[in-house]
Tab-separated table of C-alpha atoms and ligand atoms in Angstrom:
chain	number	residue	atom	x	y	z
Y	150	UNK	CA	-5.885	27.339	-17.349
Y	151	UNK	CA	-8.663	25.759	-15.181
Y	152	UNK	CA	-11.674	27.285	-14.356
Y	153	UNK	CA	-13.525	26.010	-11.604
Y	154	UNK	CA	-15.683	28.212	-10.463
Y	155	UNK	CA	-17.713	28.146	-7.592
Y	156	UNK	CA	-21.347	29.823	-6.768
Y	157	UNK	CA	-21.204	30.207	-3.066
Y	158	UNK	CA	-25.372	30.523	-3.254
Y	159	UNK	CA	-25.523	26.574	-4.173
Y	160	UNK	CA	-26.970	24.497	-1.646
Y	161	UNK	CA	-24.548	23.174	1.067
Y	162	UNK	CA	-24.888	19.367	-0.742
Y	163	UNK	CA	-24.631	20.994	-4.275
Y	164	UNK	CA	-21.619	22.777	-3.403
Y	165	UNK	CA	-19.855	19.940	-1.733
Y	166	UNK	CA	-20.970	17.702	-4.547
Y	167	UNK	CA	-19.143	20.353	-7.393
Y	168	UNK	CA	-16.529	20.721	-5.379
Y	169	UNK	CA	-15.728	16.959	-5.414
Y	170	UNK	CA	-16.115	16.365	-9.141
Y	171	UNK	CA	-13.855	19.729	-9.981
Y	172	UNK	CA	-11.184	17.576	-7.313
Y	173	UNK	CA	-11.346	14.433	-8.653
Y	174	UNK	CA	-10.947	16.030	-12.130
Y	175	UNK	CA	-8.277	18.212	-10.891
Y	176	UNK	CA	-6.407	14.942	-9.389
Y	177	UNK	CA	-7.368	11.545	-11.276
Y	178	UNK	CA	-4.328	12.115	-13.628
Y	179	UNK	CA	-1.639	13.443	-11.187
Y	180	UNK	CA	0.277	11.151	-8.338
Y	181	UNK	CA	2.442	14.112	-7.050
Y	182	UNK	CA	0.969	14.300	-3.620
Y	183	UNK	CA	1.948	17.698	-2.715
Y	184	UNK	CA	0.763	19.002	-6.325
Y	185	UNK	CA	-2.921	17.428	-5.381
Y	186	UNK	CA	-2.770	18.440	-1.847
Y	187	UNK	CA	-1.715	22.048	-3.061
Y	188	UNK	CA	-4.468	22.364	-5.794
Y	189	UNK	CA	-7.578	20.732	-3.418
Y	190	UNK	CA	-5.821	23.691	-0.571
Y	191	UNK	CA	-7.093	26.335	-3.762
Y	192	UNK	CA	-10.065	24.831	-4.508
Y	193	UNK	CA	-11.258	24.314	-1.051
Y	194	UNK	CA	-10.645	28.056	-0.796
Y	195	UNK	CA	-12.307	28.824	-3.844
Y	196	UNK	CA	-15.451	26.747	-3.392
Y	197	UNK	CA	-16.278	27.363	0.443
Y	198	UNK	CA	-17.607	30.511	1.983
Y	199	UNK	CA	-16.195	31.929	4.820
Y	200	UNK	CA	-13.090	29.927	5.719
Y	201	UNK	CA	-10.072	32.118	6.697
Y	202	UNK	CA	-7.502	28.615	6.504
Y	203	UNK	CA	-7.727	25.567	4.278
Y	204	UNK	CA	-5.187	22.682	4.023
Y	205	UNK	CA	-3.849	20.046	5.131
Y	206	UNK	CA	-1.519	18.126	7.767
Y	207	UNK	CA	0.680	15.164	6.839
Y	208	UNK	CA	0.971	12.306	9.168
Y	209	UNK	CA	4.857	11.537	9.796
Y	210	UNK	CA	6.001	9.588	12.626
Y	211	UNK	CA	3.775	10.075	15.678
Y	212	UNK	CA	2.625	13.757	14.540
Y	213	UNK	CA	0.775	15.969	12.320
Y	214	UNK	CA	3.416	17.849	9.876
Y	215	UNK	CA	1.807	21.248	7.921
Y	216	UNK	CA	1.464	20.427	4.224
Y	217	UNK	CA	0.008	22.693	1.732
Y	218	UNK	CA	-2.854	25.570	2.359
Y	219	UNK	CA	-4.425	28.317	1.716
Y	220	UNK	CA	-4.704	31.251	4.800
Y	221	UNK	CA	-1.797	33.022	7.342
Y	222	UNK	CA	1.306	30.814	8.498
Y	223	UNK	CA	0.392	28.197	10.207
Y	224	UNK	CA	2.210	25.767	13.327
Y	225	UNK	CA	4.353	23.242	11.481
Y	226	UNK	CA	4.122	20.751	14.128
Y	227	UNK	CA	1.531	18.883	16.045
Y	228	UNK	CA	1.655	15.826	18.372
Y	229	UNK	CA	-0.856	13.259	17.563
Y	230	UNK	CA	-3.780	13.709	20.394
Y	231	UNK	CA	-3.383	17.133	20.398
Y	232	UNK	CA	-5.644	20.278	19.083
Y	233	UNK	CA	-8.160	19.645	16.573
Y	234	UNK	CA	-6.359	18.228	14.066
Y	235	UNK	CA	-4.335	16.076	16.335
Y	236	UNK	CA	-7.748	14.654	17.899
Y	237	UNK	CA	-9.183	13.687	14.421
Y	238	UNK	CA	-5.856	12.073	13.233
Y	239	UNK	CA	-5.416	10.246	16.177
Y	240	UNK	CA	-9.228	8.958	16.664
Y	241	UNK	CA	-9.203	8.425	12.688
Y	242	UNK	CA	-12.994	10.502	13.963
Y	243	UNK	CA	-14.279	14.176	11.619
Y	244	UNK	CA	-14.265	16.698	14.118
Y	245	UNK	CA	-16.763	19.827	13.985
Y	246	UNK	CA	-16.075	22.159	16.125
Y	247	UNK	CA	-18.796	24.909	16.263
Y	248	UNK	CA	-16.495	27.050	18.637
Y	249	UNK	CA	-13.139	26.107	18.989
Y	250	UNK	CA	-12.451	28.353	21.935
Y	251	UNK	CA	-14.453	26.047	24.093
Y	252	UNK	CA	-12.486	22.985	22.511
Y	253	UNK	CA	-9.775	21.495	25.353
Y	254	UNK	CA	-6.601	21.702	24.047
Y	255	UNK	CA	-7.325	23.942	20.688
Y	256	UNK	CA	-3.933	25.044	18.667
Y	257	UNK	CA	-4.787	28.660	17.617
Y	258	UNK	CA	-2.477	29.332	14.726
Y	259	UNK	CA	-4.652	32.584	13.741
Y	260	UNK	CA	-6.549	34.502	16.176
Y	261	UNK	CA	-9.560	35.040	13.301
Y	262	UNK	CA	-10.503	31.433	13.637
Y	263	UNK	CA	-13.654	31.011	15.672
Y	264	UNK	CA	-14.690	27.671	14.266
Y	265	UNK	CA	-13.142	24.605	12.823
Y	266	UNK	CA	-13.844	21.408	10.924
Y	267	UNK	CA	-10.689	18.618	10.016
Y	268	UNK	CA	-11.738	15.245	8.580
Y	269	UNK	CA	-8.979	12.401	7.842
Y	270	UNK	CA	-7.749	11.084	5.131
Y	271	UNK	CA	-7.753	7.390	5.524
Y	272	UNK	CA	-5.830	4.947	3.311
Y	273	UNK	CA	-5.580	1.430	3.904
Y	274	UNK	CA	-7.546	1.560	7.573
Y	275	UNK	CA	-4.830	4.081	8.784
Y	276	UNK	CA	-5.028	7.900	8.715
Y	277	UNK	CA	-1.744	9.487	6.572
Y	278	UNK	CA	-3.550	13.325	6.524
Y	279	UNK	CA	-6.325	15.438	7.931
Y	280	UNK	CA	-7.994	18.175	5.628
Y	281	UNK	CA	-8.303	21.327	8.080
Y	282	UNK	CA	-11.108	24.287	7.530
Y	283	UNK	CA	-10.860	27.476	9.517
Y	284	UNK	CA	-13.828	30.117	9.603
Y	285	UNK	CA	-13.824	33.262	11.546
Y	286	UNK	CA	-17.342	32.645	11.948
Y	287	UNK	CA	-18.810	30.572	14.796
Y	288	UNK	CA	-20.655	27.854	14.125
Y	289	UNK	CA	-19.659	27.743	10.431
Y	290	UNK	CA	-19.605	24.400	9.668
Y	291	UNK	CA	-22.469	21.607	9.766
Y	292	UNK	CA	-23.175	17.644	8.976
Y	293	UNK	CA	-23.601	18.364	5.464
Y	294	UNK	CA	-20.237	19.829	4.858
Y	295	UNK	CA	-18.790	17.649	7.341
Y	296	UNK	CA	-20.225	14.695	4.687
Y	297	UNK	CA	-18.948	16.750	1.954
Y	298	UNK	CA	-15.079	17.001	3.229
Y	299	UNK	CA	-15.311	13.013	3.675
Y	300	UNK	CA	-16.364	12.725	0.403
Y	301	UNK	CA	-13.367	15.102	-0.520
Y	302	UNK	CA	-11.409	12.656	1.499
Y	303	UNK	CA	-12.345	9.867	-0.027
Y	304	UNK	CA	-11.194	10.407	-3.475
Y	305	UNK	CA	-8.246	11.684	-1.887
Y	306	UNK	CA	-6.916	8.910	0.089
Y	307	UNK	CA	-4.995	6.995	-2.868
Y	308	UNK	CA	-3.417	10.690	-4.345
Y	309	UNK	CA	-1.780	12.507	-1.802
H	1471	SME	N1	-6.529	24.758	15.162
H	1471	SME	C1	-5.837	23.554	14.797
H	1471	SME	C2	-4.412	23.838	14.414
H	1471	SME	C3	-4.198	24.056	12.968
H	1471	SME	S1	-4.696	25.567	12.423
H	1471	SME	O1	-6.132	25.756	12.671
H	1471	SME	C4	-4.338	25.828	10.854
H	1471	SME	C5	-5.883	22.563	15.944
H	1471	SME	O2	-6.349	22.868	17.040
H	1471	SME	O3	-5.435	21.442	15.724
């Protein structure tokens, strides 16, 4: 069993900074991509306060394909340019979106979601995946857990 528990009172850095070590422990000795993507999805959810959707989407071709998450159904599909996650893929740039209904172009695959962050995962200079958070709440997210999903990215890039 692992037990990686998380105390949503930590400090913003703290918590980003547990939550990588618990997924590079998770990961370092695993190279099934969708088993690492699916177990960072649980941990993401377990660590974070106040998401309602964490995952990610797969580059494949010339769009964004759903991979594993946490949170409702989600669209399987996106073209590259497009929504949230389609801008970050395709600018290889974090977005943080403190309210996504005033983002142009915003995919809303659950009403709840007021907020967004999705950083890339970058391998080799190209992006192959974007990490997505959702949080009912506006303005959830800020530059310290935007820093802390890059780091999450990071250790990422060569195991999913
Ligand atoms: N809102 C995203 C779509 C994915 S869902 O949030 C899970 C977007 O605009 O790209």
């Amino acid at each position: 069993m692992y037990d990686f528990t998380a105390d949503s009172d930590l400090p913003t850095a703290e918590l980003h900074r547990q939550l990588v070590q618990a997924c590079d422990a998770l990961t370092s000795g695993e190279s099934d991509s969708v088993a690492n993507m699916a177990n960072v999805a649980a941990l993401m959810w377990e660590f974070i306060p106040r998401l309602n959707w964490a995952g990610f989407y797969r580059v494949i071709g010339d769009e964004l394909v759903l991979g594993p998450f946490v949170g409702r159904p989600a669209c399987i599909r996106i073209p590259m340019g497009q929504g949230v996650c389609g801008t970050a893929a395709s600018e290889g740039k974090t977005q943080l979106v403190k309210d996504v209904h005033a983002f142009p172009g915003h995919i809303a695959c659950d009403a709840a979601s007021n907020s967004e962050l999705v950083v890339p995962v970058v391998r080799d200079g190209r992006t192959i995946a974007v990490i997505d958070l959702d949080s009912p709440d506006k303005s959830r997210f800020d530059h310290e857990d935007a820093a802390g999903v890059e780091a999450l990215a990071r250790v990422l890039s060569n195991r999913i």
